[in-house]
Short mmCIF file of C-alpha atoms and ligand atoms in Angstrom, two decimals:
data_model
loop_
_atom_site.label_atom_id
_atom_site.label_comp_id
_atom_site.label_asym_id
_atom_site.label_seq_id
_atom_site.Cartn_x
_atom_site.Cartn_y
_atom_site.Cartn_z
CA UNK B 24 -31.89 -70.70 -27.14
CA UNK B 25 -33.27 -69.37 -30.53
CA UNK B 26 -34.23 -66.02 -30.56
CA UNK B 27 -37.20 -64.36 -33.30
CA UNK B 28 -36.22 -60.58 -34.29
CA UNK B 29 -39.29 -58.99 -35.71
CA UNK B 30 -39.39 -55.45 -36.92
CA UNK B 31 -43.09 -54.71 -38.01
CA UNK B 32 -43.34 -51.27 -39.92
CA UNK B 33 -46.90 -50.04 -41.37
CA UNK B 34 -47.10 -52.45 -44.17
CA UNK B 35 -43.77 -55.03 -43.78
CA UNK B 36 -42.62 -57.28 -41.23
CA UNK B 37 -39.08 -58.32 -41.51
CA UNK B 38 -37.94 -61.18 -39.47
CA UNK B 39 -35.01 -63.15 -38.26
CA UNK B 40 -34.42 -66.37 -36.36
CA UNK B 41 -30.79 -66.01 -34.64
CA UNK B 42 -29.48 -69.58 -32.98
CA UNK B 43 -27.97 -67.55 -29.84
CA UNK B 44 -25.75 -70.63 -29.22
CA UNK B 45 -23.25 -69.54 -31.89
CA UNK B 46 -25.21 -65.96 -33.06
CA UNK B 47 -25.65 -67.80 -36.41
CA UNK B 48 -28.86 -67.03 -38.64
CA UNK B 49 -30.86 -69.87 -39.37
CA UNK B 50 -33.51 -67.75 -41.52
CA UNK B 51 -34.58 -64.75 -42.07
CA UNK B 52 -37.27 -62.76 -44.37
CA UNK B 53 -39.64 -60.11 -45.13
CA UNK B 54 -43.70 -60.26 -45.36
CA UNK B 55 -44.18 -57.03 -47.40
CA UNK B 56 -47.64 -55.35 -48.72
CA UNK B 57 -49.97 -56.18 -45.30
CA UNK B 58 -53.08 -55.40 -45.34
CA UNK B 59 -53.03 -54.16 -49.41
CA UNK B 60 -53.85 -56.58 -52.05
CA UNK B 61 -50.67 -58.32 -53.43
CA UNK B 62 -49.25 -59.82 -50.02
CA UNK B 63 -46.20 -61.70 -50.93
CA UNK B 64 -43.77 -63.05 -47.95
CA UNK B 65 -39.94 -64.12 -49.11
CA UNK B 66 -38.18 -66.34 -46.95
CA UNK B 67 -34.24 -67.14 -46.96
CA UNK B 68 -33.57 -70.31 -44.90
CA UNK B 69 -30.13 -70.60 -44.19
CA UNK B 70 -28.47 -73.16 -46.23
CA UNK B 71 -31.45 -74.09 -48.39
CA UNK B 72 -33.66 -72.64 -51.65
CA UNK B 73 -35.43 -68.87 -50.97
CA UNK B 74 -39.09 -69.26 -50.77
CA UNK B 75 -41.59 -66.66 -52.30
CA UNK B 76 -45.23 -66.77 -51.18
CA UNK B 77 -48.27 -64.97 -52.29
CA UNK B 78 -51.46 -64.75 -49.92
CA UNK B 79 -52.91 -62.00 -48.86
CA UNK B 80 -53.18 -60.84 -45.22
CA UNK B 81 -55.68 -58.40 -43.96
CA UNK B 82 -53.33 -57.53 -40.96
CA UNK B 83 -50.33 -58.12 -38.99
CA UNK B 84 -51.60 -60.85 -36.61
CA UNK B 85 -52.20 -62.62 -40.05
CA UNK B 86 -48.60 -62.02 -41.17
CA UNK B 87 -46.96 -63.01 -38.59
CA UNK B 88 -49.19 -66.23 -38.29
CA UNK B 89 -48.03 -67.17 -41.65
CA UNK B 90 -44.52 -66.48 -40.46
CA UNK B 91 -44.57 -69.20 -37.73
CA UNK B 92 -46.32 -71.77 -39.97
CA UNK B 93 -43.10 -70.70 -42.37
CA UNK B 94 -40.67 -71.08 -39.64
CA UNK B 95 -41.74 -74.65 -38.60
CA UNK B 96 -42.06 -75.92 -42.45
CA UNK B 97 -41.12 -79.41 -43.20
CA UNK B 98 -38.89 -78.52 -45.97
CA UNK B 99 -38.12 -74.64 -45.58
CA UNK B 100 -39.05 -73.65 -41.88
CA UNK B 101 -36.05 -73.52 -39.28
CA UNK B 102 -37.25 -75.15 -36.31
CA UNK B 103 -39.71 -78.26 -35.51
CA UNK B 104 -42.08 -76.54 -32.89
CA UNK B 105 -42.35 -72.81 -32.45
CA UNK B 106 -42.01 -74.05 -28.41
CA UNK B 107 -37.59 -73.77 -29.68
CA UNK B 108 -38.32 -69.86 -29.11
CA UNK B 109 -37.40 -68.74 -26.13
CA UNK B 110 -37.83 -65.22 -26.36
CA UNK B 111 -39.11 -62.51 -29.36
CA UNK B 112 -37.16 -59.13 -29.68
CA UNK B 113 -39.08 -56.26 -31.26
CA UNK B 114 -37.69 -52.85 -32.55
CA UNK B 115 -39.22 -50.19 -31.42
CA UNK B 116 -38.47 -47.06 -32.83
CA UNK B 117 -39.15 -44.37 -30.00
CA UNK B 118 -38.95 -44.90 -26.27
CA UNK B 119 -38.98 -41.45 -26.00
CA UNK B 120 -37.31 -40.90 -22.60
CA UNK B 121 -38.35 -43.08 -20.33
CA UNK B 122 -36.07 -46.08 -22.01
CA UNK B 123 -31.91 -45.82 -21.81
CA UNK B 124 -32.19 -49.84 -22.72
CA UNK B 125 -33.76 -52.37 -23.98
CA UNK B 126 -36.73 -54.00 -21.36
CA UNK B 127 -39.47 -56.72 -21.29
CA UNK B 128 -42.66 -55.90 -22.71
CA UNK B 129 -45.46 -55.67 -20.11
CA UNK B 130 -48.58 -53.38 -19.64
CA UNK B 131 -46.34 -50.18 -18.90
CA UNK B 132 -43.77 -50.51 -21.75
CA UNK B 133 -46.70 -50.83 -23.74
CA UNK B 134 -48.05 -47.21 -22.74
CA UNK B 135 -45.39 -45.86 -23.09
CA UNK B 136 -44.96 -46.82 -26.91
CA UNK B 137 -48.64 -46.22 -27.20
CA UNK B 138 -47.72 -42.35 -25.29
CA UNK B 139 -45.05 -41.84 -28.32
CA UNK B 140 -47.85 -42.08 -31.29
CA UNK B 141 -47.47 -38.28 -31.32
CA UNK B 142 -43.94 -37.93 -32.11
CA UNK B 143 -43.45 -40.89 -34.10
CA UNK B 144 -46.49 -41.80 -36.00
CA UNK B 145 -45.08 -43.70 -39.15
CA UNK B 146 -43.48 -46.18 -36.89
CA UNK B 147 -44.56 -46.65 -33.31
CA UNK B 148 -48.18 -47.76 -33.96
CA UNK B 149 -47.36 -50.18 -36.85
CA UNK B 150 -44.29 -51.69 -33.50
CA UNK B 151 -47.05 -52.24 -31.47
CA UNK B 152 -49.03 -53.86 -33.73
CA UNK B 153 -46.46 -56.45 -34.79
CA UNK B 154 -45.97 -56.54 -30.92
CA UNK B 155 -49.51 -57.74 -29.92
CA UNK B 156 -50.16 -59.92 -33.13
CA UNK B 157 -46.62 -61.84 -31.56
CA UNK B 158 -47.93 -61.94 -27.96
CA UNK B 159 -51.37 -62.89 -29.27
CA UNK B 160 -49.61 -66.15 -30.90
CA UNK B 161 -46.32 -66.82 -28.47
CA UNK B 162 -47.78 -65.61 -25.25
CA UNK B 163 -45.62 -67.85 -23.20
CA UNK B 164 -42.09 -66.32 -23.77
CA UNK B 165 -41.11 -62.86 -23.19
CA UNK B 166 -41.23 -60.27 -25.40
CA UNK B 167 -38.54 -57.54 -26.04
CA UNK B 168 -38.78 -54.25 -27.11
CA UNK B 169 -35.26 -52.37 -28.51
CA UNK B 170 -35.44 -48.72 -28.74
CA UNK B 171 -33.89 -46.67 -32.02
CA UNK B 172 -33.92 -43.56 -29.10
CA UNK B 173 -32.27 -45.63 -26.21
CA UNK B 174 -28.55 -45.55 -26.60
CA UNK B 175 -29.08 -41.58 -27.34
CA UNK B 176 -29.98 -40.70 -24.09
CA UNK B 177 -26.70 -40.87 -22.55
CA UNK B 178 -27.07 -37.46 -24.22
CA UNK B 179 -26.73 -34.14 -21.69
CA UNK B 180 -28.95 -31.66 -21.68
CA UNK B 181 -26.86 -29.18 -23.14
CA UNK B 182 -27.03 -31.64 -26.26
CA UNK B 183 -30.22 -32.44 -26.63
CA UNK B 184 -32.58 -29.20 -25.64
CA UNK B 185 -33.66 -26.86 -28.34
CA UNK B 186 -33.61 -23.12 -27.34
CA UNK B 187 -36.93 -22.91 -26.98
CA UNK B 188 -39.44 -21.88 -24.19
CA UNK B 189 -38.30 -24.28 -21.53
CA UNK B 190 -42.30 -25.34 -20.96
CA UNK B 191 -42.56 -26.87 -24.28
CA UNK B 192 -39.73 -29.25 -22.91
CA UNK B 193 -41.80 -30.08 -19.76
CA UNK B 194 -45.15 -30.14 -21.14
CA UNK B 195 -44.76 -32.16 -24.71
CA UNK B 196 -41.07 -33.38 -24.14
CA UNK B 197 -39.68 -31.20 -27.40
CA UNK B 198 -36.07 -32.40 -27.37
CA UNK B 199 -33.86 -34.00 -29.39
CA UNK B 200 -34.38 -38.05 -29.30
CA UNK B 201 -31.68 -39.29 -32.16
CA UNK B 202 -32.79 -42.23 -34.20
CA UNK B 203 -30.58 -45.39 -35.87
CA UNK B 204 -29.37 -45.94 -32.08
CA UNK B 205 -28.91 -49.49 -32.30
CA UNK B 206 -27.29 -49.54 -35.31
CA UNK B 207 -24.80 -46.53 -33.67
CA UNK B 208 -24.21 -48.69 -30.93
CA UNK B 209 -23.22 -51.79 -33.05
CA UNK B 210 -20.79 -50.00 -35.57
CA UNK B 211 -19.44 -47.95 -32.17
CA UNK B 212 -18.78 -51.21 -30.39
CA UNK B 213 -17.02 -52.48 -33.24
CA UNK B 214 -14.80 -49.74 -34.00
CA UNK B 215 -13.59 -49.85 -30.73
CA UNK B 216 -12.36 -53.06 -31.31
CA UNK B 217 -11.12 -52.73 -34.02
CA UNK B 218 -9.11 -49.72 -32.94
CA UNK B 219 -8.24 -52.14 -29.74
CA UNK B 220 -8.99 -49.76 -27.04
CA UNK B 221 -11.33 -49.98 -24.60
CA UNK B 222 -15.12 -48.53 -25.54
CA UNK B 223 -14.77 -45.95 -22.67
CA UNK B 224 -11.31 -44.41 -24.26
CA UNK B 225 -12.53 -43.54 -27.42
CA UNK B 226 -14.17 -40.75 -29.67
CA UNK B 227 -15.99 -42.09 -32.40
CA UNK B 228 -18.19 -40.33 -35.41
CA UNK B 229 -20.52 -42.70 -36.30
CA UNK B 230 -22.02 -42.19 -39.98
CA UNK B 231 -25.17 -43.93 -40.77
CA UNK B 232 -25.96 -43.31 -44.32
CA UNK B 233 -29.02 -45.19 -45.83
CA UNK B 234 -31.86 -43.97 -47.21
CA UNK B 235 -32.53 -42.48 -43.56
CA UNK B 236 -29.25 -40.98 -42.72
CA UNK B 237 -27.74 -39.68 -39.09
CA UNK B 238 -24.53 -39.49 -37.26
CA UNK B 239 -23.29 -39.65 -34.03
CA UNK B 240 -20.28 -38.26 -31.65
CA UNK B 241 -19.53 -41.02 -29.28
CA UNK B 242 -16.93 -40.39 -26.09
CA UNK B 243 -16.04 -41.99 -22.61
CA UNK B 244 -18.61 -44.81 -23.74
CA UNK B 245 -21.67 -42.03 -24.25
CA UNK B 246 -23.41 -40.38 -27.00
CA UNK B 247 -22.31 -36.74 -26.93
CA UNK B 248 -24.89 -35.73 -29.82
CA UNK B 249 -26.42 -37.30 -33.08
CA UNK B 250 -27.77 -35.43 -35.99
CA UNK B 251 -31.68 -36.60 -35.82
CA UNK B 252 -33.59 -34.55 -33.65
CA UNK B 253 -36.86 -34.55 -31.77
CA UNK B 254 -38.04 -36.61 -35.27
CA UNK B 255 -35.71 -38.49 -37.81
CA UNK B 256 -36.63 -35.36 -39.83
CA UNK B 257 -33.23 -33.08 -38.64
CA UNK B 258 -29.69 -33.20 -39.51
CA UNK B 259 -28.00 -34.73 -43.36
CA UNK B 260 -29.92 -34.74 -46.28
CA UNK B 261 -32.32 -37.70 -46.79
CA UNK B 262 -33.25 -39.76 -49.79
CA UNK B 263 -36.91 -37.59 -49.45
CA UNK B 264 -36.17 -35.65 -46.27
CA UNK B 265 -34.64 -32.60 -45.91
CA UNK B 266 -32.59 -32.45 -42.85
CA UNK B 267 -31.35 -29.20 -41.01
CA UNK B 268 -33.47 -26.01 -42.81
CA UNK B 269 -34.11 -22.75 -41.93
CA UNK B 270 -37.78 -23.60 -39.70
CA UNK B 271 -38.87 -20.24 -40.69
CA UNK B 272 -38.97 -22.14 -44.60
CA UNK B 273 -41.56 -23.80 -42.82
CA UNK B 274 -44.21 -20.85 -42.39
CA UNK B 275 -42.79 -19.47 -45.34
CA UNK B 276 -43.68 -22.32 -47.59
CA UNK B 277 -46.88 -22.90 -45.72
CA UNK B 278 -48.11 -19.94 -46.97
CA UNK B 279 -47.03 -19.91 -50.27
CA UNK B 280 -48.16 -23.42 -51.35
CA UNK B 281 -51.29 -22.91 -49.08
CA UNK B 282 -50.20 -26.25 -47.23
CA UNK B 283 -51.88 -27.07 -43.57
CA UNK B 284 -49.81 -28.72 -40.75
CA UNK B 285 -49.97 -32.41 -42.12
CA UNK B 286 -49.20 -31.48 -46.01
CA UNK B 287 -46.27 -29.36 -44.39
CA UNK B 288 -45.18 -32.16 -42.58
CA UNK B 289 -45.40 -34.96 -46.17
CA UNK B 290 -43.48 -31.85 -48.11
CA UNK B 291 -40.42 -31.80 -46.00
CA UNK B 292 -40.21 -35.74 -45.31
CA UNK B 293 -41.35 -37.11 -48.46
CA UNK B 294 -41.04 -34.44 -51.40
CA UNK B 295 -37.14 -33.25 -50.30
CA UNK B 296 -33.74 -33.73 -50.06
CA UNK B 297 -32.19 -36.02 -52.32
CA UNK B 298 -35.27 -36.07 -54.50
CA UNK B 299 -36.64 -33.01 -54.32
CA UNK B 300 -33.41 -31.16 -54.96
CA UNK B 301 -31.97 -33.17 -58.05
CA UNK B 302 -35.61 -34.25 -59.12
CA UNK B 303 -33.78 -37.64 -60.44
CA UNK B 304 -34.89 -39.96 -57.48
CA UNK B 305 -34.15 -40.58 -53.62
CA UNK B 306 -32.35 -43.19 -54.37
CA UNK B 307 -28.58 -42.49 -54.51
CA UNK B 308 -27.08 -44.63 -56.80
CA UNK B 309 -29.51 -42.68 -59.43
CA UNK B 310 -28.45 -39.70 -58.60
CA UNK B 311 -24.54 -40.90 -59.11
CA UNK B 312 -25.71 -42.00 -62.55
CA UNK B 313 -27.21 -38.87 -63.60
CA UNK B 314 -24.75 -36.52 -62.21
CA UNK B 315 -21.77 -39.08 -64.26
CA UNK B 316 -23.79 -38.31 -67.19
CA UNK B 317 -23.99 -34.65 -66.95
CA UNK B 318 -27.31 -33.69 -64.70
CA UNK B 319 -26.39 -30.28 -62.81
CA UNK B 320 -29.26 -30.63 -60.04
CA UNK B 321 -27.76 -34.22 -59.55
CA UNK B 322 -24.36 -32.89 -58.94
CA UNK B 323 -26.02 -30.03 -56.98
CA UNK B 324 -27.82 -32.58 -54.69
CA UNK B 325 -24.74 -34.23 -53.88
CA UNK B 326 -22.73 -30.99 -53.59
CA UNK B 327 -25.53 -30.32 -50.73
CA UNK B 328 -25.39 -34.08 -49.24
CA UNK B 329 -21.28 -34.10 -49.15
CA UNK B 330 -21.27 -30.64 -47.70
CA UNK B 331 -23.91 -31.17 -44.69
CA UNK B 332 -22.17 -34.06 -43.97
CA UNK B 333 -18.48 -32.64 -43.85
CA UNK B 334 -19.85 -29.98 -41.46
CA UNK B 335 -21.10 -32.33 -38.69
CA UNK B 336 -17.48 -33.99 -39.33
CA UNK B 337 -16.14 -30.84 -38.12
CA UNK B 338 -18.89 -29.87 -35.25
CA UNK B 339 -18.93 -33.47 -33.76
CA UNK B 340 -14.84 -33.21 -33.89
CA UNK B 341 -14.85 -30.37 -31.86
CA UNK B 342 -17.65 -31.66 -29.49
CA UNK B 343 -15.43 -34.88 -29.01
CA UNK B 344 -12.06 -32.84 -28.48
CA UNK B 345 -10.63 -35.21 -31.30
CA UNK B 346 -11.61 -38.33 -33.14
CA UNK B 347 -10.08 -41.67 -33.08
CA UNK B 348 -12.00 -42.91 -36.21
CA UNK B 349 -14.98 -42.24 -38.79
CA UNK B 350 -17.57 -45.13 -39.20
CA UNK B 351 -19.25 -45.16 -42.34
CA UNK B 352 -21.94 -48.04 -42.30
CA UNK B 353 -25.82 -48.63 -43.85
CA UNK B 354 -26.38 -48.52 -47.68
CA UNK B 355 -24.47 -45.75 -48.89
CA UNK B 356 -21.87 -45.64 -45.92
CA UNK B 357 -20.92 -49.46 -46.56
CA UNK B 358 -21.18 -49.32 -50.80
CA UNK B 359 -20.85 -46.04 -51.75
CA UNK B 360 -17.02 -45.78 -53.03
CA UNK B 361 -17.44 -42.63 -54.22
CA UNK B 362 -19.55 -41.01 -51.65
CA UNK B 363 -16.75 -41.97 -48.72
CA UNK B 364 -13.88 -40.44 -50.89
CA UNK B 365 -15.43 -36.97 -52.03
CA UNK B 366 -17.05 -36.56 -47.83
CA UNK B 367 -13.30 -37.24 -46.83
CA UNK B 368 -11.74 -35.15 -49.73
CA UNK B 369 -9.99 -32.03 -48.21
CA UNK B 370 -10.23 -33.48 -44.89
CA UNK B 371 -6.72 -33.57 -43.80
CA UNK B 372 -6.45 -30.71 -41.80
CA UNK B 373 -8.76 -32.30 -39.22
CA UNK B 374 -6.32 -35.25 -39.23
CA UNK B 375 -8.67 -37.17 -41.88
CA UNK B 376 -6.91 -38.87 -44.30
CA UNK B 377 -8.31 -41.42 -46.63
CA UNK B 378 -6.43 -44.40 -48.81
CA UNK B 379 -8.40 -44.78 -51.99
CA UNK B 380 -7.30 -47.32 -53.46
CA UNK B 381 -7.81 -48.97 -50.22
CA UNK B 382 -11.54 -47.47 -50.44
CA UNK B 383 -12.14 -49.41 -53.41
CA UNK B 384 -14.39 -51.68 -51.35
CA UNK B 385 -18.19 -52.83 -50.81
CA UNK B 386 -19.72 -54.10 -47.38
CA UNK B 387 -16.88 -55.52 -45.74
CA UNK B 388 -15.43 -54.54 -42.04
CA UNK B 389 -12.12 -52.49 -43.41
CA UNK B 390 -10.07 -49.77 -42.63
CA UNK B 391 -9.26 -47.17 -45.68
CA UNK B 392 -7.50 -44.37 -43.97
CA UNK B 393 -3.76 -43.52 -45.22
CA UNK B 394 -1.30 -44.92 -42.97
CA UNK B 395 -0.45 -41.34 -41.99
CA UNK B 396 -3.87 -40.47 -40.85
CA UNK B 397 -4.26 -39.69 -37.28
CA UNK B 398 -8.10 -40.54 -37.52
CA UNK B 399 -8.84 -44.15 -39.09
CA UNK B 400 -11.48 -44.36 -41.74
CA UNK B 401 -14.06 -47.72 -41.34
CA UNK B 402 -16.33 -49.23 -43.17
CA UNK B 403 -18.09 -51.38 -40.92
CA UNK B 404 -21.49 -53.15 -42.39
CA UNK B 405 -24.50 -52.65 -39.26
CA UNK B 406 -26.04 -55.23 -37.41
CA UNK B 407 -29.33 -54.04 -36.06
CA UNK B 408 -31.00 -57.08 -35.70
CA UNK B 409 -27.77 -59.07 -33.64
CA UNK B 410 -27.76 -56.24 -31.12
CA UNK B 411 -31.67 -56.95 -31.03
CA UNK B 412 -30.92 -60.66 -30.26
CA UNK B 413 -28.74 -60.27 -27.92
CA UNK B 414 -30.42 -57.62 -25.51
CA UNK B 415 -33.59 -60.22 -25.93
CA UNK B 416 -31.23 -63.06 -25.03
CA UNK B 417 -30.14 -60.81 -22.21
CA UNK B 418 -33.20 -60.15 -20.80
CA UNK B 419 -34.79 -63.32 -21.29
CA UNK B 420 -31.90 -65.65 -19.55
P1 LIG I 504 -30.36 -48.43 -46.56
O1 LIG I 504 -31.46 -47.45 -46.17
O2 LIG I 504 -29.33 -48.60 -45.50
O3 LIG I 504 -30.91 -49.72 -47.08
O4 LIG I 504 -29.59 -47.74 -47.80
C1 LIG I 504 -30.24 -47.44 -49.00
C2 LIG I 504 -29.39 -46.48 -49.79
O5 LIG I 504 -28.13 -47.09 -50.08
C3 LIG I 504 -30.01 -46.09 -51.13
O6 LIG I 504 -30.03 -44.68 -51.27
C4 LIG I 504 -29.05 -46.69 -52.13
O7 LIG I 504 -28.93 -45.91 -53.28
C5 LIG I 504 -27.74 -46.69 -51.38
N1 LIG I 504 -26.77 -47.56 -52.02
C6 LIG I 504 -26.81 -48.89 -52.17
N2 LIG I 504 -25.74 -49.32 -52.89
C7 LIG I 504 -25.03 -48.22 -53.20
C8 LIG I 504 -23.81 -47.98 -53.95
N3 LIG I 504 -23.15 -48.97 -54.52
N4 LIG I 504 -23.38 -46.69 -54.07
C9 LIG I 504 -24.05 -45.68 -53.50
N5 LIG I 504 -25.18 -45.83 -52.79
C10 LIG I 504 -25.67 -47.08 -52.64
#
């Protein structure tokens, strides 16, 4: 069976065609700029030329038709007939708690994606869209949906409550969610084999460092916590987010830069962290460059990103009773050589030790601990869109 994975944010849909067979890729690509002028859609076949086209596409029902006429291209589609499909898996970013897995798509699923607008507006509305333009043109195979929140709710409540009034819990569901779930699940999975223990016997920190960054404390086959909270918003420093603060900042700043609810809201997800502290850029590999050549804010900003991050090392250590290994994966976890060394610098007396010449590595599945470590160190490049194809393959056989 071949299986479509499409993730549909407000203005991109990424897409890949997995041949579950063998769990081989036979294309995959990315229509960005929907609904703006300048619509271009790059496709990578396997095994044949990339293809760039420019159209543009009032919506995502439009995108993703071009997509299937791409897909079944003489010369660069994948596939004669778009009837090859068995089954389309969606991500979904919030499930919020009624999902612990990944389900068909019917009427219900749909309300309750539609019921998590509120908490996650950048991401759920632009899901369901790319959900119903793909229904609208395959409605004869199921449809998936695979929830960033699902594998954290294995979570207890002692995790993931805020001390708050207990009503706001009841009434509006304020908790903590946790985001990058699949991708925690995939690296977790991984580790364990590559440790070659069972899933349920270990205790795993999970470090998912991209642009969005989050980690995770993973024992007896369970997420004990993870660092995003009731919105991706909480925890490590961001590219333009600002993780854990102080929330009275919040009224604080409100005040002072006479900012309502929603400007609030852009100033501590777009206008912080990485880039508002150094004031270089959100991207990291910037901020490397400037502090190598001298920039004091850059150096600061990483000071601030390596510290945050060493401090969940140590709370999610102590939550797990021990640690078997650190993951790093996503951008910066799987290519940043000198991110992983200075996070695991001075390490050691948590049993962290880390072999750098061994660390002298990009994107490959490795381990660069010392041989005298007691906790391995991997690198282990995600796979968000394989666990996608295989819960859809699941659910669809
Ligand atoms: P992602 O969101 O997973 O695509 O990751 C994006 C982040 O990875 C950006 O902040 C990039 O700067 C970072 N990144 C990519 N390559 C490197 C590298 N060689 N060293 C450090 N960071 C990197």
């Amino acid at each position: 069976m071949k299986v479509l994975v499409v993730n549909a944010g407000s203005s991109s849909i990424k897409y890949q065609v997995f041949d579950m067979t063998d769990e081989s890729v036979l294309a995959k690509g990315l229509v960005d700029r929907v609904g703006i002028p300048g619509t271009t859609l790059k496709h990578e076949p396997a095994g044949k030329d990339d293809v760039l086209i420019k159209k543009d596409l009032p919506n995502h029902t439009e995108g993703m038709k071009l997509v299937l006429e791409v897909l079944i291209n003489e010369e660069y589609g994948c596939m004669k007939s778009m009837d090859e499909v068995g089954a389309v898996g969606h991500r979904v970013v919030h499930g919020g708690e009624d999902f612990a897995a990944s389900v068909v798509i019917n009427d219900k699923v749909k309300k309750v994606i539609r019921d998590c607008f509120d908490v996650a507006p950048l991401h759920n509305p632009p899901n369901l869209m790319g959900i119903e333009a793909c229904q609208e043109l395959m409605p004869n195979v199921p449809h998936v949906a695979v929830f960033d929140t699902a594998f954290h709710q294995t979570m207890t409540a002692g995790n993931f409550m805020y001390a708050l009034p207990y009503d706001v819990y009841e009434k509006y569901k304020v908790r903590r969610y946790g985001f990058h779930g699949t991708s925690h699940f995939y690296v977790s999975h991984r580790a364990a084999d590559m440790l070659g223990k069972p899933y349920a016997d270990c205790k795993i920190v999970t470090l998912h460092l991209g642009n969005g960054a989050s980690m995770a404390a993973i024992k007896d086959g369970r997420v004990i916590d993870t660092s995003m909270g009731f919105t991706p918003l909480e925890g490590l420093v961001m590219g333009t987010r600002s993780g854990d603060i102080d929330p009275a900042i919040v009224f604080f700043l409100m005040e002072k830069l006479n900012m309502d609810a929603s400007e609030a809201n852009n100033y501590f997800n777009k206008k912080s962290g990485l880039l508002g502290l150094s004031g270089v850029s959100n991207d990291l590999r910037d901020i490397l460059e400037a502090a190598d050549a001298g920039n004091e804010r850059a150096q600061l900003a990483l000071d601030v990103y390596y510290n945050k991050i060493k401090g969940y090392i140590g709370n999610y250590i102590a939550k797990l009773n021990g640690c078997d290994c650190l993951v790093f994966t996503a951008g910066v976890g799987e290519n940043g050589i000198d991110v992983r060394e200075n996070i695991c610098k001075d390490l050691d007396a948590l049993g962290i030790k880390m072999d750098a010449a061994k660390n002298k590595v990009r994107g490959k599945e490795v381990d660069v601990a010392a041989d005298d470590s007691k906790v391995r160190i991997f690198i282990i490049p995600t796979n968000e869109e394989l666990v996608i194809a295989r819960d859809t393959y699941g659910l669809a056989k």
